[in-house]
Amino acid sequence: MAGTQQGASGFIQKIPAGVISFTDDGNITYINDWLLKLLQYKSSDLSGKKIEHILTLASRIFYQTHLFPLIKLEKKIEEIFLSLKSNEAKEIPVLVYGHREEEEGHCINTCVIVAVWQRKKYEEELLKAKQRAEKIVKENTELTIAQKELESKTKLLDKQILRLRQINRELTAFNKVISHDLQEPIRKISLFTQSIKRAFDTENESVNNYYQKIDASINRLVLLTQCLAQFVSLTGNTEQIQVLSLKEVVMESLALARSTLAFEDIVAEIEDLPHLQGYLSQIKLLFYELIKNSIQYRDKNRKLRISVKGVISQYNDYKVHEDKYRYVDFVRIEYADNGIGFSNEYNEYVFEIFKRLHLDVEGLGFGLTICKKVVDNHFGEIFCHSKPGVGTTYTILLPVNMPDFSLDV
Amino acid sequence: MKQNVLARNNVKILGEGTVPMIFAHGFGCDQNMWRYVWPAFEKDYRIVLFDYVGAGKSDLSAYNKERYSDLNGYAQDVLDICEALDLRNAIFVGHSVSSVIGMLAAIKGPSYFSSLILVGPSPRYINDGDGYIGGFERSDIEELLSTMEKNYIGWANFLGPAIMKNPERPELAEELVDSFCSTDPVIARLFAEATFFSDNRNDLRKISHPTLIMQCSEDLIAPYEVGEYLHKNLKNSTLIVLKATGHCPHMSHPEETIQVISEYLNNFSFN
């Protein structure tokens, strides 16, 4: 029996293939003569060495990412291509077959290795030919597809530009109607109501009550048309894009909100914020409206705190084409307050025009609509997360580089 | 959307706890890589396992070359899963390139995560002229890509590169999915390129989450200098050097991996 084993072991030393065993740590526990000769090592050279010692750098990565996970989980590997590195740093292309034995917590991985000098050359030629063929086919098909796509996209784009121009013209006309034509009848109603009131001066309480209601409605109408005019003017924007220091803009908005709303009692934590391209007046308006909102919907039982943070991260630049991806730099801004907050089911509702949640607080429900409009104008995104009694956090994504975009195409 | 994402990324939810613990696999394999580790945490955590699109048993039809040529595309997979499961304050455990993917996800959706556990992380694999040591030269990575290509030659020749969208022969896709750890050669190559050619050193300072850097001994893919660099640049980090050697401690030394993660989590109070 011992003789047989001796024989078998001698046989393994001499068979024209490499045999190597190693532990999960990669420590070589056995290597046969044939492999030693192939690698130009003496047996003593490799004792206590790791398997990585006989691999090229690329094959070491492949060993860590593919070969080891595979043999550990599947208990065997077949036909794996690797490059060994000889004592004289010569590269040896080999194929590896292996299996794993686990006994009472003792694991050993054993591999058979054959050199594939000829096969490697043959494969390399095959690969080169395949890559050449694939490249040509790919370029051809891609070119044809791209041409067709370009053709149909150009047609579509032409129609879209036409439609946009039309909408833009309508908006301009609409804006004129709101800011001039509509103001005139409102002014007249107001004027003649005053005249009637003077002509028919009365003590009658219910009539005076009606007068008051008419006045209140006129005031509201004036405010609403002003808002609408502002909203429309944000669409037909003619401002130049410039590089903005976001922190400076936010500070200016804060100062403006403090003075116009005569509310100084804010603790503001504004971190260093990145620079970005955008429309200065609009970005200023965005933060003014957010701060105004925080002031209006503050929790009267505690001091108002707001914080603004911003980091640059990469987001997909494509918003309409679902299968198109191009990751570019965006500023991800987190604006948070400790206001009265709202339930998260209203996360989208709050950005709609003239939609309001807290009817007991004075306001029109227009501030966040402006914010959304400004963000849209910058091809960005805004969303919010709120908790009643805790506060609201707005997350705003604005591209670092803005395309020069005008509707007057 | 929710069901789509869960099926798309082959998401598995296990465990008896409430605090979510997401295990993200690295390049070259799939969620199976974690099978020696996650069971140790199933009593106390809600375990989330998944495969990135293109790996394991994910939905290959959802693979998009443009998206997955960028690690941000992989980070979006993580964020999609967090959103679909409505996760908050999850512990993210990422191996190798998933460490960077997890950091990108944490920058985009900070509230999804409470802490990041990074196993063999590296923000950049290629040495830089500015003195940064990543461990590799560009030519090493190109040789790796060619080694990978040669390991696919057996079937790549007759399957061709456009396998994942081959409706006439669905059995091909199936065969791919069943052979463990092997992916479509095109997908594997793009993942390797996205991984090994990436440079995320600038993202490190944007992370404020507590992070555990698990640095292996003698790890050639993420050498010790890289672990030290990360520790220096991640403001809230702990660096632990494992006895485990190589790049896959969760497979070669699961006990030590489990112990280090447990100790880190025990020193932490999560709510």
XYZ file of C-alpha atoms in Angstrom:
680
model
C 0.000 0.000 0.000
C 2.766 2.355 0.988
C 4.564 1.363 -2.149
C 1.555 2.192 -4.257
C 1.317 5.620 -2.697
C 5.001 6.120 -3.216
C 4.452 5.086 -6.798
C 1.487 7.388 -7.227
C 3.350 10.296 -5.725
C 6.352 9.645 -7.941
C 4.028 9.423 -10.875
C 2.445 12.797 -10.040
C 5.920 14.318 -9.850
C 6.656 13.185 -13.355
C 3.412 13.490 -15.330
C 3.656 16.123 -18.067
C 1.356 18.557 -16.282
C 1.686 20.851 -13.296
C 0.038 19.934 -10.005
C -0.271 22.456 -7.193
C -2.172 22.538 -3.891
C -2.868 25.606 -1.809
C -4.911 26.658 1.198
C -7.659 29.322 1.307
C -4.957 31.739 2.412
C -3.155 30.981 -0.813
C -0.234 29.183 0.864
C 1.330 26.628 -1.448
C 1.322 23.206 0.233
C 2.389 21.049 -2.695
C 3.924 21.611 -6.088
C 5.160 18.905 -8.442
C 8.485 18.761 -10.253
C 7.030 19.415 -13.664
C 5.555 22.733 -12.551
C 8.737 23.693 -10.689
C 10.691 23.055 -13.862
C 8.232 25.075 -15.944
C 8.568 27.962 -13.494
C 12.368 27.547 -13.181
C 12.183 27.235 -9.396
C 13.731 24.838 -6.928
C 11.360 23.219 -4.466
C 12.873 25.223 -1.593
C 12.253 28.528 -3.440
C 8.511 28.198 -3.112
C 8.116 26.680 0.332
C 6.062 29.015 2.494
C 5.195 31.155 -0.535
C 1.740 32.204 -1.704
C 0.215 31.109 -4.964
C 0.249 34.741 -6.066
C 4.044 34.464 -6.161
C 3.793 32.501 -9.405
C 1.083 34.679 -11.042
C 1.374 37.837 -13.147
C -0.212 40.945 -11.621
C -3.314 40.733 -13.811
C -3.698 37.033 -13.017
C -3.474 37.863 -9.306
C -6.499 40.160 -9.657
C -8.271 37.479 -11.625
C -7.378 34.920 -8.951
C -8.892 37.150 -6.232
C -11.995 38.213 -8.116
C -12.850 35.035 -10.028
C -10.767 31.927 -9.449
C -10.797 31.808 -5.650
C -14.523 32.679 -5.249
C -15.322 30.074 -7.897
C -13.343 27.180 -6.422
C -14.550 28.026 -2.901
C -18.243 28.126 -3.818
C -18.420 25.594 -6.658
C -15.708 23.256 -5.301
C -14.206 23.021 -8.772
C -12.910 25.073 -11.659
C -12.501 24.130 -15.276
C -10.641 25.575 -18.209
C -9.565 28.815 -16.557
C -6.987 30.781 -18.479
C -4.193 32.421 -16.481
C -0.668 33.699 -16.968
C 2.007 32.315 -14.662
C 5.182 34.222 -13.934
C 8.442 32.252 -13.945
C 11.488 32.816 -11.763
C 12.911 34.900 -14.600
C 9.666 36.899 -14.883
C 8.719 35.119 -18.079
C 4.990 34.932 -18.780
C 3.577 31.428 -19.233
C 0.046 31.035 -20.589
C -1.742 28.137 -18.898
C -5.111 26.496 -18.488
C -6.138 25.538 -14.972
C -8.460 22.776 -13.761
C -9.006 22.320 -10.080
C -11.077 20.921 -7.268
C -11.471 21.518 -3.578
C -11.549 19.067 -0.700
C -13.068 19.981 2.624
C -12.500 17.647 5.533
C -13.215 18.517 9.162
C -12.595 22.184 8.648
C -9.410 21.488 6.701
C -9.632 22.725 3.147
C -7.242 22.163 0.322
C -7.474 23.353 -3.259
C -5.662 21.291 -5.885
C -5.155 22.354 -9.471
C -3.793 20.777 -12.613
C -2.016 23.184 -14.898
C -1.157 22.792 -18.581
C 0.811 25.245 -20.653
C -0.941 26.470 -23.778
C 1.763 28.191 -25.818
C 0.277 27.252 -29.169
C -3.324 27.621 -28.126
C -2.578 31.065 -26.770
C -1.183 32.252 -30.089
C -4.109 30.710 -31.898
C -6.587 32.279 -29.515
C -4.910 35.627 -29.732
C -5.228 35.549 -33.504
C -8.844 34.454 -33.166
C -9.544 37.208 -30.656
C -7.880 39.827 -32.796
C -9.838 38.728 -35.845
C -13.028 38.609 -33.801
C -12.405 42.074 -32.369
C -11.700 43.456 -35.824
C -14.830 41.863 -37.245
C -16.942 42.952 -34.293
C -15.619 46.475 -34.511
C -16.506 46.759 -38.180
C -19.931 45.178 -37.748
C -20.591 47.306 -34.678
C -19.497 50.499 -36.363
C -21.631 49.680 -39.385
C -24.743 48.756 -37.466
C -24.270 51.583 -35.007
C -23.802 54.033 -37.841
C -26.930 52.872 -39.637
C -28.961 52.943 -36.436
C -27.535 56.329 -35.493
C -28.332 57.739 -38.928
C -31.922 56.531 -38.760
C -32.316 57.821 -35.233
C -30.830 61.156 -36.118
C -33.188 61.479 -39.068
C -36.306 60.747 -37.032
C -35.103 62.786 -34.041
C -34.382 65.786 -36.269
C -37.893 65.574 -37.700
C -39.341 65.345 -34.221
C -37.110 68.103 -32.888
C -38.203 70.396 -35.714
C -41.849 69.889 -34.764
C -41.068 70.310 -31.067
C -39.228 73.578 -31.665
C -42.138 74.775 -33.769
C -44.557 73.868 -30.994
C -42.323 75.501 -28.355
C -42.112 78.715 -30.336
C -45.875 78.737 -30.626
C -46.290 78.144 -26.865
C -43.735 80.828 -26.177
C -45.572 83.342 -28.361
C -48.823 82.460 -26.619
C -47.171 82.877 -23.234
C -45.820 86.281 -24.162
C -49.303 87.335 -25.284
C -50.790 85.750 -22.169
C -48.337 87.643 -19.988
C -49.383 90.908 -21.644
C -53.030 90.064 -20.995
C -52.348 89.369 -17.325
C -50.062 92.309 -16.658
C -51.973 94.924 -18.702
C -55.339 93.984 -20.197
C -56.599 92.217 -17.074
C -55.364 94.947 -14.734
C -57.517 97.552 -16.431
C -60.969 95.985 -15.674
C -59.799 95.134 -12.145
C -58.764 98.740 -11.623
C -62.131 99.897 -12.989
C -64.148 97.547 -10.775
C -62.190 98.855 -7.806
C -62.695 102.480 -8.857
C -66.423 102.190 -9.540
C -67.034 100.233 -6.350
C -65.485 103.158 -4.498
C -67.707 105.580 -6.467
C -70.883 103.576 -5.702
C -69.832 103.416 -2.055
C -69.450 107.209 -1.929
C -72.671 107.880 -3.894
C -74.792 105.557 -1.788
C -73.257 106.025 1.605
C -75.220 103.747 3.865
C -75.424 102.590 7.454
C -76.856 99.278 6.302
C -74.569 96.619 7.798
C -75.173 93.895 5.258
C -74.507 96.281 2.344
C -71.245 97.418 3.984
C -70.421 93.774 4.478
C -70.792 93.223 0.723
C -68.520 96.184 0.028
C -65.867 94.647 2.259
C -66.166 91.300 0.493
C -65.828 92.993 -2.904
C -62.709 94.861 -1.674
C -61.149 91.668 -0.336
C -61.860 89.855 -3.609
C -60.354 92.704 -5.639
C -57.206 92.637 -3.480
C -56.909 88.909 -3.921
C -57.455 89.215 -7.661
C -54.676 91.799 -7.879
C -52.304 89.536 -5.950
C -53.180 86.474 -7.992
C -52.656 88.243 -11.303
C -49.333 89.591 -10.024
C -48.275 86.053 -9.137
C -49.380 84.745 -12.509
C -47.480 87.501 -14.280
C -44.365 86.628 -12.273
C -44.807 82.941 -13.042
C -45.167 83.546 -16.762
C -42.242 85.949 -16.814
C -40.056 83.210 -15.301
C -40.754 81.118 -18.396
C -39.930 83.775 -20.945
C -36.682 84.446 -19.156
C -34.042 86.481 -21.008
C -31.340 86.547 -18.346
C -27.743 85.526 -19.114
C -26.319 82.396 -17.531
C -23.408 83.138 -15.212
C -21.168 81.393 -12.717
C -22.706 81.819 -9.276
C -21.226 81.463 -5.857
C -24.099 79.562 -4.315
C -23.176 80.529 -0.790
C -23.158 84.250 -1.637
C -26.527 83.939 -3.376
C -28.068 82.152 -0.388
C -26.683 84.793 1.992
C -28.175 87.557 -0.152
C -31.562 85.810 -0.251
C -31.440 85.437 3.523
C -30.662 89.127 4.030
C -33.453 90.076 1.637
C -35.984 87.813 3.378
C -34.965 89.166 6.778
C -35.448 92.788 5.717
C -38.558 92.520 3.503
C -40.406 90.262 5.931
C -39.064 92.160 8.960
C -38.140 88.886 10.615
C -34.664 88.701 12.122
C -34.995 85.840 14.525
C -33.474 83.068 12.371
C -30.531 80.823 13.177
C -29.035 80.006 9.779
C -26.308 77.406 9.257
C -25.021 77.794 5.740
C -22.149 75.483 4.851
C -19.617 76.146 2.140
C -21.457 75.599 -1.100
C -20.084 74.877 -4.592
C -20.161 77.240 -7.555
C -22.550 76.576 -10.400
C -23.878 78.107 -13.587
C -27.361 79.576 -13.525
C -29.647 82.576 -13.663
C -28.634 84.792 -10.755
C -31.980 86.472 -10.098
C -33.831 83.162 -10.275
C -31.568 81.244 -7.905
C -31.801 84.179 -5.516
C -35.584 84.050 -5.824
C -35.535 80.270 -5.202
C -33.818 80.647 -1.828
C -35.799 83.783 -0.977
C -39.030 81.834 -1.441
C -37.735 78.849 0.556
C -36.690 81.119 3.436
C -39.973 83.034 3.206
C -41.804 79.724 3.388
C -39.784 78.692 6.436
C -40.635 82.001 8.132
C -44.340 81.796 7.282
C -44.702 78.193 8.393
C -42.369 78.345 11.401
C -43.218 76.707 14.681
C -43.999 79.626 16.990
C -42.902 77.600 20.021
C -39.262 77.459 19.029
C -36.591 79.545 17.400
C -36.529 79.153 13.620
C -33.498 77.263 12.356
C -32.580 76.719 8.748
C -29.583 74.895 7.296
C -28.209 74.709 3.778
C -25.746 72.028 2.705
C -24.428 71.148 -0.740
C -22.216 68.524 -2.366
C -21.350 67.747 -5.963
C -22.500 64.334 -7.132
C -23.089 62.807 -10.564
C -26.592 62.312 -11.887
C -28.015 61.261 -15.220
C -28.255 64.277 -17.505
C -31.056 62.704 -19.559
C -34.512 63.295 -18.107
C -36.823 62.231 -20.919
C -35.075 59.364 -22.718
C -35.360 56.463 -20.315
C -32.585 54.355 -21.797
C -30.077 57.180 -22.163
C -27.480 57.772 -19.465
C -24.768 60.348 -19.140
C -23.595 61.069 -15.627
C -22.623 64.701 -15.102
C -21.953 66.914 -12.087
C -24.937 68.266 -10.195
C -24.999 70.207 -6.955
C -27.149 68.311 -4.479
C -28.511 70.915 -2.069
C -30.279 70.087 1.161
C -32.322 72.962 2.565
C -33.868 72.124 5.947
C -35.995 74.018 8.480
C -37.553 73.175 11.842
C -41.004 74.477 10.905
C -44.437 73.011 11.489
C -43.964 70.547 8.611
C -46.604 68.498 6.831
C -47.488 64.916 6.081
C -45.492 63.253 3.305
C -48.561 62.477 1.241
C -48.454 66.147 0.171
C -44.852 65.990 -1.121
C -45.938 66.761 -4.682
C -49.079 68.775 -3.924
C -47.118 71.575 -2.215
C -45.365 72.495 -5.483
C -48.631 72.958 -7.411
C -49.835 76.452 -8.133
C -52.070 78.102 -5.506
C -52.241 74.869 -3.468
C -52.163 75.415 0.275
C -51.987 73.134 3.307
C -52.130 75.541 6.256
C -55.130 77.759 5.683
C -54.661 79.454 9.066
C -51.352 80.939 7.862
C -51.476 83.953 5.537
C -50.257 83.139 2.041
C -51.247 82.353 -1.526
C -49.691 78.947 -2.085
C -47.343 80.319 -4.682
C -43.856 80.292 -3.138
C -42.997 76.632 -3.762
C -44.504 76.842 -7.246
C -41.919 79.521 -8.018
C -39.178 77.320 -6.533
C -40.211 74.432 -8.751
C -40.346 76.745 -11.768
C -36.819 78.062 -11.127
C -35.468 74.539 -10.672
C -37.221 73.418 -13.877
C -35.709 76.351 -15.737
C -32.285 75.035 -14.694
C -33.132 71.459 -15.755
C -32.890 70.412 -12.140
C -35.104 68.586 -9.665
C -36.679 69.514 -6.359
C -38.395 67.237 -3.904
C -39.202 67.420 -0.239
C -39.487 65.299 2.832
C -41.397 66.593 5.829
C -42.499 65.548 9.268
C -45.285 67.390 11.116
C -43.851 69.046 14.214
C -40.248 68.435 13.150
C -39.657 70.340 9.938
C -39.166 70.078 6.220
C -36.151 69.194 4.096
C -36.002 70.194 0.443
C -33.524 68.363 -1.768
C -32.587 70.323 -4.871
C -30.469 69.053 -7.744
C -29.009 71.729 -10.000
C -26.559 71.013 -12.836
C -23.104 72.513 -12.300
C -22.906 73.409 -16.003
C -26.015 74.846 -17.616
C -26.609 74.506 -21.335
C -27.107 77.892 -22.962
C -30.768 77.521 -23.634
C -33.200 79.990 -25.037
C -36.734 79.521 -26.272
C -36.263 82.118 -28.972
C -34.855 79.487 -31.263
C -41.661 50.178 -9.851
C -41.165 48.420 -6.519
C -41.782 44.888 -7.783
C -39.739 45.652 -10.883
C -36.709 46.714 -8.894
C -36.903 43.739 -6.535
C -37.074 41.296 -9.434
C -34.595 43.232 -11.549
C -31.901 43.081 -8.844
C -32.866 39.627 -7.546
C -33.426 41.128 -4.085
C -33.672 38.669 -1.167
C -34.936 39.774 2.216
C -34.084 37.579 5.187
C -33.556 37.785 8.920
C -35.639 38.553 11.963
C -34.419 42.021 12.936
C -35.727 45.439 11.968
C -32.539 47.405 11.303
C -31.737 46.848 7.631
C -28.323 45.513 6.637
C -27.541 45.565 2.921
C -24.808 43.308 1.564
C -23.401 44.408 -1.792
C -21.170 42.090 -3.807
C -18.033 43.144 -5.642
C -16.755 42.703 -9.161
C -16.545 39.138 -10.449
C -19.362 37.482 -8.555
C -22.822 37.930 -7.050
C -24.715 37.885 -3.724
C -23.592 34.288 -3.091
C -20.245 35.733 -2.017
C -21.887 36.760 1.260
C -23.315 33.368 2.142
C -20.745 32.673 4.891
C -21.323 36.051 6.533
C -24.945 37.177 6.500
C -26.364 34.235 8.522
C -24.418 35.548 11.548
C -26.540 38.703 11.470
C -29.975 37.313 10.623
C -31.114 37.161 14.267
C -30.606 40.885 14.853
C -30.964 42.515 11.437
C -33.139 42.625 8.383
C -30.812 41.223 5.744
C -31.032 42.585 2.198
C -29.118 40.703 -0.521
C -29.102 41.607 -4.196
C -27.278 41.267 -7.502
C -26.323 44.300 -9.549
C -27.957 44.368 -12.958
C -25.698 42.262 -15.157
C -24.549 39.986 -12.322
C -25.896 36.764 -10.822
C -29.617 36.202 -11.322
C -30.456 39.819 -12.088
C -32.678 40.680 -15.030
C -30.242 40.934 -17.936
C -32.832 42.646 -20.107
C -32.570 45.641 -17.763
C -28.874 46.011 -18.588
C -28.011 49.364 -20.142
C -24.485 49.889 -21.446
C -24.478 53.633 -20.816
C -25.800 53.364 -17.284
C -23.521 50.560 -16.177
C -20.381 52.019 -17.704
C -20.411 54.384 -14.756
C -20.281 53.460 -11.056
C -23.057 56.033 -10.523
C -25.307 53.697 -12.526
C -24.566 50.901 -10.040
C -25.142 53.321 -7.136
C -28.569 54.006 -8.647
C -29.332 50.260 -8.292
C -28.637 50.544 -4.553
C -30.780 53.691 -4.260
C -33.610 52.087 -6.252
C -33.603 49.144 -3.832
C -33.547 51.447 -0.784
C -36.487 53.376 -2.207
C -38.457 50.257 -3.153
C -38.023 48.835 0.357
C -38.468 52.257 1.988
C -35.269 51.752 3.990
C -33.981 54.228 6.576
C -30.671 54.150 8.452
C -29.494 50.934 6.845
C -26.063 49.462 7.459
C -24.379 49.123 4.091
C -21.771 46.378 3.756
C -19.903 46.572 0.466
C -17.076 44.424 -0.835
C -14.370 45.845 -3.085
C -15.885 48.137 -5.739
C -19.176 48.093 -3.837
C -17.457 50.192 -1.187
C -17.210 53.036 -3.673
C -20.695 52.322 -5.031
C -22.020 52.501 -1.452
C -20.264 55.816 -0.860
C -21.773 57.276 -4.045
C -25.223 56.091 -2.927
C -24.676 57.606 0.533
C -23.844 61.000 -1.012
C -27.028 60.934 -3.114
C -29.355 59.535 -0.446
C -27.754 60.133 2.964
C -30.839 59.286 5.010
C -31.030 55.732 3.639
C -27.856 54.805 5.498
C -26.610 54.929 9.066
C -23.116 53.598 8.439
C -20.932 52.073 5.771
C -18.831 48.952 6.205
C -16.217 48.766 3.478
C -14.476 45.442 2.838
C -11.256 45.856 0.845
C -12.170 49.315 -0.498
C -10.171 51.442 -2.931
C -11.084 54.892 -4.315
C -8.651 54.474 -7.216
C -6.768 51.393 -8.374
C -4.227 53.004 -10.662
C -1.146 54.809 -9.291
C -1.176 58.544 -9.850
C 1.710 60.859 -10.668
C 0.805 62.975 -7.615
C 2.243 60.281 -5.335
C -0.958 58.311 -4.806
C -0.386 54.568 -4.668
C -3.299 52.531 -5.982
C -1.257 49.411 -6.612
C -1.546 49.157 -10.393
C -0.375 50.655 -13.619
C -2.762 51.109 -16.475
C -1.055 48.297 -18.392
C -1.796 45.846 -15.532
C -5.500 46.584 -15.847
C -5.374 46.180 -19.601
C -3.740 42.762 -19.119
C -6.534 41.847 -16.690
C -9.135 42.770 -19.296
C -7.381 40.536 -21.786
C -7.178 37.664 -19.245
C -10.918 37.992 -18.731
C -11.517 38.007 -22.446
C -9.520 34.792 -22.859
C -11.560 33.090 -20.188
C -14.661 33.724 -22.182
C -13.213 32.600 -25.472
C -14.627 29.102 -25.167
C -18.140 30.271 -25.690
C -17.769 33.917 -26.575
C -16.943 32.896 -30.106
C -20.220 31.260 -30.822
C -22.453 33.228 -28.490
C -21.265 36.564 -29.737
C -21.267 39.746 -27.752
C -24.922 40.760 -27.952
C -26.190 37.805 -25.988
C -28.210 39.582 -23.339
C -30.711 40.767 -25.861
C -31.252 37.662 -27.923
C -34.989 36.979 -27.882
C -34.779 34.196 -30.476
C -32.587 32.104 -28.209
C -33.704 32.651 -24.624
C -31.964 29.442 -23.521
C -28.638 31.234 -23.994
C -29.439 33.824 -21.389
C -30.614 31.085 -19.070
C -27.428 29.125 -19.467
C -25.471 32.235 -18.572
C -27.493 32.887 -15.460
C -27.072 29.326 -14.273
C -23.335 29.200 -14.578
C -22.305 30.739 -11.334
C -20.158 33.862 -11.303
C -20.003 34.087 -15.043
C -21.598 36.965 -16.787
C -21.837 38.082 -20.327
C -18.304 39.018 -21.463
C -19.417 42.479 -22.549
C -21.025 43.172 -19.181
C -18.008 41.813 -17.290
C -15.656 43.941 -19.342
C -17.660 47.136 -18.842
C -17.930 46.458 -15.109
C -14.175 45.856 -14.946
C -13.517 49.104 -16.797
C -15.953 51.079 -14.646
C -14.298 49.567 -11.560
C -10.601 49.685 -12.300
C -10.478 52.946 -14.252
C -12.576 54.903 -11.734
C -11.218 57.687 -9.552
C -13.427 58.586 -6.602
C -10.878 60.223 -4.340
C -12.783 63.519 -4.531
C -15.939 61.908 -3.178
C -14.380 60.801 0.107
C -14.654 64.182 1.842
C -18.392 64.294 1.038
C -19.086 61.315 3.305
C -20.109 62.120 6.850
C -21.499 58.684 7.760
C -19.478 56.571 10.178
C -17.448 54.139 8.090
C -15.521 50.982 8.910
C -12.594 50.259 6.609
C -11.752 46.553 6.695
C -8.255 46.334 5.295
C -6.896 42.878 4.539
C -3.284 41.903 5.038
C -1.388 41.360 1.820
C -4.274 42.459 -0.374
C -2.839 43.246 -3.754
C -6.081 44.725 -5.109
C -6.412 47.173 -2.222
C -2.963 47.476 -0.638
C -2.409 48.827 2.858
C -1.481 52.333 1.611
C -4.956 52.578 0.082
C -6.646 51.704 3.382
C -4.558 54.339 5.115
C -5.407 56.914 2.439
C -9.105 56.203 2.934
C -8.808 56.460 6.700
C -7.092 59.830 6.366
C -9.692 61.206 3.954
C -12.911 59.785 5.391
C -13.626 62.032 8.355
C -15.627 59.576 10.432
C -13.775 56.355 9.757
C -12.322 53.437 11.683
C -9.525 51.403 10.116
C -9.197 47.745 11.066
C -6.457 45.615 9.558
C -7.592 42.016 9.292
C -5.411 38.980 9.784
C -7.127 37.673 6.675
C -4.988 37.812 3.564
C -6.111 38.320 -0.001
C -9.058 40.337 -1.229
C -12.034 38.203 -0.205
C -11.983 37.928 3.624
C -15.749 37.286 3.644
C -15.015 34.050 1.802
C -11.580 33.036 3.021
C -11.964 34.184 6.661
C -15.691 34.564 7.370
C -15.275 34.186 11.173
C -12.891 37.110 11.473
C -15.003 39.162 9.050
C -18.127 38.516 11.129
C -16.341 39.286 14.384
C -14.950 42.623 13.179
C -18.319 43.732 11.771
C -20.154 42.659 14.973
C -17.741 44.510 17.226
C -18.065 47.646 15.150
C -21.857 47.464 15.208
C -21.957 46.760 18.959
C -20.030 49.944 19.663
C -22.722 51.819 17.870
C -26.258 52.641 18.796
C -28.676 52.756 15.897
C -32.152 54.102 16.032
